[in-house]
Every structure is written in structure tokens, then in C-alpha cells.
Short mmCIF file of C-alpha atoms and ligand atoms in Angstrom, two decimals:
data_model
loop_
_atom_site.label_atom_id
_atom_site.label_comp_id
_atom_site.label_asym_id
_atom_site.label_seq_id
_atom_site.Cartn_x
_atom_site.Cartn_y
_atom_site.Cartn_z
CA UNK A 1 -31.34 106.71 17.48
CA UNK A 2 -34.26 108.89 18.57
CA UNK A 3 -35.55 108.34 22.11
CA UNK A 4 -38.92 107.08 20.85
CA UNK A 5 -37.18 104.42 18.77
CA UNK A 6 -35.59 102.91 21.86
CA UNK A 7 -39.01 101.96 23.23
CA UNK A 8 -40.57 98.61 22.30
CA UNK A 9 -44.14 98.54 23.57
CA UNK A 10 -45.15 95.07 24.83
CA UNK A 11 -48.64 94.21 23.55
CA UNK A 12 -49.44 91.49 26.05
CA UNK A 13 -52.85 90.61 24.74
CA UNK A 14 -54.15 87.74 22.61
CA UNK A 15 -56.90 90.04 21.32
CA UNK A 16 -56.05 91.43 17.86
CA UNK A 17 -58.55 94.29 18.20
CA UNK A 18 -57.01 95.45 21.50
CA UNK A 19 -53.49 95.14 20.07
CA UNK A 20 -54.49 97.16 17.05
CA UNK A 21 -56.06 99.83 19.23
CA UNK A 22 -52.80 100.26 21.16
CA UNK A 23 -50.71 100.38 17.98
CA UNK A 24 -52.99 102.96 16.43
CA UNK A 25 -52.86 105.14 19.53
CA UNK A 26 -49.04 105.27 19.43
CA UNK A 27 -47.83 104.84 15.83
CA UNK A 28 -46.13 106.33 13.90
CA UNK A 29 -44.27 108.21 16.67
CA UNK A 30 -43.80 105.02 18.70
CA UNK A 31 -43.53 102.31 16.07
CA UNK A 32 -41.80 99.40 17.83
CA UNK A 33 -44.11 96.80 19.34
CA UNK A 34 -43.57 93.34 20.79
CA UNK A 35 -46.03 90.54 20.59
CA UNK A 36 -45.42 86.88 21.27
CA UNK A 37 -46.55 83.31 21.40
CA UNK A 38 -49.95 83.91 22.95
CA UNK A 39 -50.87 86.36 20.21
CA UNK A 40 -49.34 84.29 17.41
CA UNK A 41 -50.97 81.04 18.53
CA UNK A 42 -54.38 82.66 18.65
CA UNK A 43 -54.23 85.02 15.66
CA UNK A 44 -51.54 83.54 13.40
CA UNK A 45 -49.71 85.30 10.57
CA UNK A 46 -52.82 87.24 9.58
CA UNK A 47 -52.97 88.98 12.96
CA UNK A 48 -49.27 89.85 12.58
CA UNK A 49 -49.86 91.38 9.14
CA UNK A 50 -52.82 93.36 10.46
CA UNK A 51 -50.67 94.94 13.15
CA UNK A 52 -47.98 95.75 10.62
CA UNK A 53 -50.51 97.44 8.38
CA UNK A 54 -51.56 99.57 11.39
CA UNK A 55 -48.01 100.90 11.51
CA UNK A 56 -46.20 98.50 13.85
CA UNK A 57 -42.60 97.44 13.39
CA UNK A 58 -43.03 94.12 15.10
CA UNK A 59 -40.73 92.26 17.44
CA UNK A 60 -42.29 88.80 17.18
CA UNK A 61 -41.21 87.17 20.44
CA UNK A 62 -41.48 83.48 19.52
CA UNK A 63 -38.27 82.22 21.16
CA UNK A 64 -37.61 79.47 18.63
CA UNK A 65 -35.84 76.37 19.97
CA UNK A 66 -35.62 73.04 18.13
CA UNK A 67 -33.22 71.03 16.00
CA UNK A 68 -31.47 73.21 13.39
CA UNK A 69 -33.48 71.85 10.47
CA UNK A 70 -36.83 72.60 12.12
CA UNK A 71 -35.77 76.08 13.20
CA UNK A 72 -34.50 76.69 9.67
CA UNK A 73 -37.96 75.87 8.32
CA UNK A 74 -39.71 78.07 10.88
CA UNK A 75 -37.31 80.93 10.16
CA UNK A 76 -37.90 80.58 6.42
CA UNK A 77 -41.66 80.84 6.99
CA UNK A 78 -41.15 83.83 9.29
CA UNK A 79 -39.07 85.61 6.64
CA UNK A 80 -42.22 86.04 4.54
CA UNK A 81 -43.89 87.90 7.44
CA UNK A 82 -41.27 90.63 7.20
CA UNK A 83 -41.06 91.24 10.94
CA UNK A 84 -38.67 93.89 12.26
CA UNK A 85 -37.24 91.68 15.01
CA UNK A 86 -37.60 88.11 16.23
CA UNK A 87 -35.76 85.77 18.58
CA UNK A 88 -34.63 82.27 19.51
CA UNK A 89 -33.09 80.47 22.46
CA UNK A 90 -29.29 80.52 22.50
CA UNK A 91 -29.49 77.19 24.35
CA UNK A 92 -30.50 75.61 21.01
CA UNK A 93 -26.84 75.83 19.99
CA UNK A 94 -24.66 77.51 17.39
CA UNK A 95 -25.82 75.44 14.43
CA UNK A 96 -29.46 76.22 15.18
CA UNK A 97 -28.70 79.93 15.48
CA UNK A 98 -26.75 79.97 12.20
CA UNK A 99 -29.60 78.17 10.41
CA UNK A 100 -32.09 80.81 11.56
CA UNK A 101 -29.70 83.61 10.59
CA UNK A 102 -29.34 82.24 7.08
CA UNK A 103 -33.09 82.19 6.58
CA UNK A 104 -33.71 85.58 8.17
CA UNK A 105 -31.02 87.83 6.72
CA UNK A 106 -33.13 90.99 6.98
CA UNK A 107 -34.87 90.84 10.37
CA UNK A 108 -33.08 91.73 13.58
CA UNK A 109 -32.43 88.33 15.11
CA UNK A 110 -31.70 88.20 18.81
CA UNK A 111 -31.13 85.46 21.37
CA UNK A 112 -32.66 84.74 24.74
CA UNK A 113 -29.93 83.48 27.07
CA UNK A 114 -31.06 82.12 30.47
CA UNK A 115 -34.75 82.69 31.17
CA UNK A 116 -35.14 85.02 34.14
CA UNK A 117 -37.71 82.61 35.58
CA UNK A 118 -34.73 80.42 36.61
CA UNK A 119 -33.01 81.20 39.87
CA UNK A 120 -29.43 80.05 40.41
CA UNK A 121 -30.25 76.74 42.15
CA UNK A 122 -33.08 75.73 39.85
CA UNK A 123 -30.94 76.52 36.84
CA UNK A 124 -27.95 74.46 38.03
CA UNK A 125 -30.14 71.58 39.14
CA UNK A 126 -32.23 71.49 35.99
CA UNK A 127 -29.37 71.85 33.51
CA UNK A 128 -27.02 69.74 35.64
CA UNK A 129 -24.16 72.21 35.55
CA UNK A 130 -21.80 73.95 37.96
CA UNK A 131 -21.79 76.97 35.71
CA UNK A 132 -23.55 79.98 37.21
CA UNK A 133 -26.39 81.78 35.47
CA UNK A 134 -24.06 84.74 34.89
CA UNK A 135 -21.31 82.63 33.28
CA UNK A 136 -23.87 80.91 31.10
CA UNK A 137 -25.38 84.23 30.04
CA UNK A 138 -21.88 85.45 29.07
CA UNK A 139 -21.07 82.28 27.14
CA UNK A 140 -24.34 82.19 25.26
CA UNK A 141 -24.25 85.91 24.48
CA UNK A 142 -20.83 85.41 22.92
CA UNK A 143 -22.02 82.31 21.04
CA UNK A 144 -24.96 84.22 19.62
CA UNK A 145 -22.67 86.99 18.38
CA UNK A 146 -20.38 84.42 16.80
CA UNK A 147 -23.39 82.82 15.08
CA UNK A 148 -24.08 86.16 13.40
CA UNK A 149 -27.05 87.28 15.47
CA UNK A 150 -27.75 90.96 16.08
CA UNK A 151 -28.08 90.91 19.85
CA UNK A 152 -29.62 89.41 22.95
CA UNK A 153 -32.57 89.91 25.25
CA UNK A 154 -31.54 90.06 28.87
CA UNK A 155 -32.71 91.37 32.21
CA UNK A 156 -31.38 94.74 33.41
CA UNK A 157 -29.28 92.85 35.99
CA UNK A 158 -27.35 91.19 33.18
CA UNK A 159 -26.80 94.16 30.87
CA UNK A 160 -23.41 95.05 32.31
CA UNK A 161 -21.87 91.57 32.01
CA UNK A 162 -23.29 91.06 28.53
CA UNK A 163 -21.94 94.42 27.41
CA UNK A 164 -18.54 93.55 28.84
CA UNK A 165 -18.54 90.27 26.97
CA UNK A 166 -19.85 91.30 23.57
CA UNK A 167 -18.67 94.90 23.19
CA UNK A 168 -20.57 97.88 21.88
CA UNK A 169 -21.70 96.70 18.48
CA UNK A 170 -24.33 94.18 19.59
CA UNK A 171 -27.91 94.95 20.55
CA UNK A 172 -29.17 94.55 24.08
CA UNK A 173 -32.94 94.47 24.49
CA UNK A 174 -34.22 94.54 28.05
CA UNK A 175 -37.61 94.18 29.78
CA UNK A 176 -38.22 94.80 33.50
CA UNK A 177 -38.33 98.56 33.01
CA UNK A 178 -40.34 100.83 35.27
CA UNK A 179 -40.18 104.60 35.29
CA UNK A 180 -40.11 105.85 38.90
CA UNK A 181 -43.73 107.04 38.55
CA UNK A 182 -45.21 103.72 37.28
CA UNK A 183 -46.62 100.77 39.20
CA UNK A 184 -44.32 97.75 39.43
CA UNK A 185 -47.06 95.18 38.83
CA UNK A 186 -45.56 91.69 39.08
CA UNK A 187 -42.03 92.84 38.17
CA UNK A 188 -39.84 92.22 41.20
CA UNK A 189 -36.51 93.73 40.25
CA UNK A 190 -36.99 96.76 38.10
CA UNK A 191 -34.80 99.39 36.50
CA UNK A 192 -35.72 102.85 35.29
CA UNK A 193 -35.29 103.67 31.59
CA UNK A 194 -32.33 105.94 32.41
CA UNK A 195 -30.58 103.25 34.48
CA UNK A 196 -31.03 100.62 31.77
CA UNK A 197 -29.50 102.92 29.17
CA UNK A 198 -26.61 103.80 31.44
CA UNK A 199 -25.96 100.09 31.92
CA UNK A 200 -25.73 99.71 28.14
CA UNK A 201 -29.17 98.72 26.82
CA UNK A 202 -30.21 99.68 23.28
CA UNK A 203 -33.93 98.87 23.36
CA UNK A 204 -36.33 98.92 26.32
CA UNK A 205 -39.34 96.59 26.32
CA UNK A 206 -42.08 98.39 28.22
CA UNK A 207 -45.63 97.11 28.59
CA UNK A 208 -48.03 98.13 31.32
CA UNK A 209 -46.50 101.51 32.19
CA UNK A 210 -47.66 102.51 28.68
CA UNK A 211 -50.51 100.15 27.77
CA UNK A 212 -52.30 100.38 31.13
CA UNK A 213 -51.88 104.15 31.45
CA UNK A 214 -55.00 106.28 31.13
CA UNK A 215 -53.29 108.00 28.20
CA UNK A 216 -50.72 105.64 26.61
CA UNK A 217 -49.30 108.31 24.33
CA UNK A 218 -48.68 110.68 27.21
CA UNK A 219 -46.99 107.86 29.17
CA UNK A 220 -44.78 107.00 26.18
CA UNK A 221 -43.87 110.68 25.83
CA UNK A 222 -42.84 110.89 29.47
CA UNK A 223 -40.61 107.86 29.03
CA UNK A 224 -39.11 109.22 25.80
CA UNK A 225 -38.29 112.46 27.61
CA UNK A 226 -36.55 110.51 30.37
CA UNK A 227 -34.55 108.66 27.73
CA UNK A 228 -33.61 111.92 26.00
CA UNK A 229 -32.45 113.38 29.28
CA UNK A 230 -30.45 110.28 30.18
CA UNK A 231 -28.74 110.24 26.80
CA UNK A 232 -28.07 113.96 27.03
CA UNK A 233 -26.46 113.56 30.43
CA UNK A 234 -24.34 110.69 29.11
CA UNK A 235 -22.84 113.01 26.52
CA UNK A 236 -21.78 115.72 28.95
O1 LIG B 301 -45.83 95.14 31.36
P1 LIG B 301 -44.36 94.92 31.46
O2 LIG B 301 -43.53 96.18 31.20
O3 LIG B 301 -43.94 94.23 32.73
O4 LIG B 301 -44.04 93.92 30.24
C1 LIG B 301 -42.76 93.43 30.00
C2 LIG B 301 -42.73 92.50 28.83
O5 LIG B 301 -41.43 91.88 28.78
C3 LIG B 301 -43.74 91.37 28.86
O6 LIG B 301 -44.07 91.05 27.50
C4 LIG B 301 -42.98 90.24 29.49
O7 LIG B 301 -43.43 88.97 29.11
C5 LIG B 301 -41.57 90.47 28.94
N1 LIG B 301 -40.49 89.92 29.76
C6 LIG B 301 -40.28 90.30 31.08
N2 LIG B 301 -39.25 89.75 31.79
C7 LIG B 301 -38.46 88.85 31.23
C8 LIG B 301 -38.64 88.46 29.92
C9 LIG B 301 -39.69 89.02 29.20
O8 LIG B 301 -40.99 91.13 31.61
N3 LIG B 301 -37.46 88.36 31.92
#
């Protein structure tokens, strides 16, 4: 995979015109973009199609989670949008994941394991389990592979355990990426692009270091160069 293809630019805006502007400033060289619930709830399928016609391969971050029959219906509707990647919550269970897979045979379908907004105590208390976040992430990553999904989204801190659990042939998509030269913003624990790749990530979700840069294309180029160098050094 080319370095530029490893970058998924997070379009964290509900404004279709702003999203389109970012896509047009980066595509076709940087063609992977993520947009999510906020955008979809305000602009709907039409806004998704508009971005795609501007050259975006879209990761539609909707994190589906419901009974299998309802997720099946949502996945069937999503199939007609022809998105590049979309996702669901592994906590919805194996049957729910298989239902979505059946309806979305062509999109990359990935699972969210434990939301990073949970800390260990809140997670155990809320779910009512003795299982740690890490054990749960492992178990749900494995369950999502067994359900036929293409990969998982996880934080850089979890890449190593997920990779250990699921092997090489399963996608890991990770946010929380900051090149050394970029502002951290509200991200508390961050990883550089090179570190995330060394840990075993396939795709890096990067928002503000690119979208808030004075020149987004130049920022994306700097990151792609760092990725190229990291991959080069891995080979030698
Ligand atoms: O601007 P920034 O690079 O921080 O954007 C990261 C993107 O990844 C945002 O869309 C954010 O919602 C998402 N994300 C994250 N951390 C998680 C899960 C998702 O930053 N644990």
C-alpha cells in the first residue's frame, strides 16, 4: 500500500461545504476520508454521495449497534451508498456482526471494540464484569474476525494486543495519531504515525493535524513522508 493510502482524513464537521472543501484540497492523492454520525444525521445520504463525487473514498463511521434484524436493515440500506468502509460495535454480538457482513459484502466492515472513553473502572462497573478492558478488546477483536469482518478500530495502546490476537491478515485502523510537529489538541495519549505502524496499524485516522493546518496538502505530504520512512526502516 502507498503511504498516502494509509491515511484516513477525519472530516469532523457537520457542514457539507466545509467537508467538500477539504476533500477537494486533498483528493485524488489522499482519497480516504472519515465522516460520522454528526455529518450523516445532518446531511444524510445525499451529503455522503456529494463527498464521494468529489473524490472521497468514505469511511462512514456510524458504529451500528442494535438487534441483528435492525442492523441487517441498516446495512442493506448502507450498501446502496457504496461506501469504502463502515463500522459497528462488536458488543452487539456475533449474530449482529454476521447480519451486517451479509448485507455489506463489498465495503470494508470493521468493529469498534471497547470505546476509549471508558476507563477500566467505569467499564467494569457499567458492564458488570471482572474482565479487563484489554481482555475484552482481545475477545471482541477475535469475535469480529470470526464473524467475517475485515478489521477493528482501536486506540494505539491496543494495537499490539489486537495484532497478537488476530494475526496479520486483519485490518487495524487507529485514531489518536499526532506527528511530533502537530498540536495534541484534546488527544491525551498520542502516537506518531511511525510508532502506530511499527505497532501494527494498517490505517491511521488523522484529523486536525491535516484539516486545521494552514496548508492541509502540505501537512498530509509530511505525514506520508514519515510513513514512507517508517515503512522503509521496517524493511531494513
Ligand atoms: O483531529 P483528530 O486527529 O484528533 O481526529 C481523530 C478522529 O478519530 C476524530 O474523528 C475522533 O472522533 C476519532 N476518534 C478518536 N479517538 C477514539 C475514537 C475515535 O480520536 N478513541
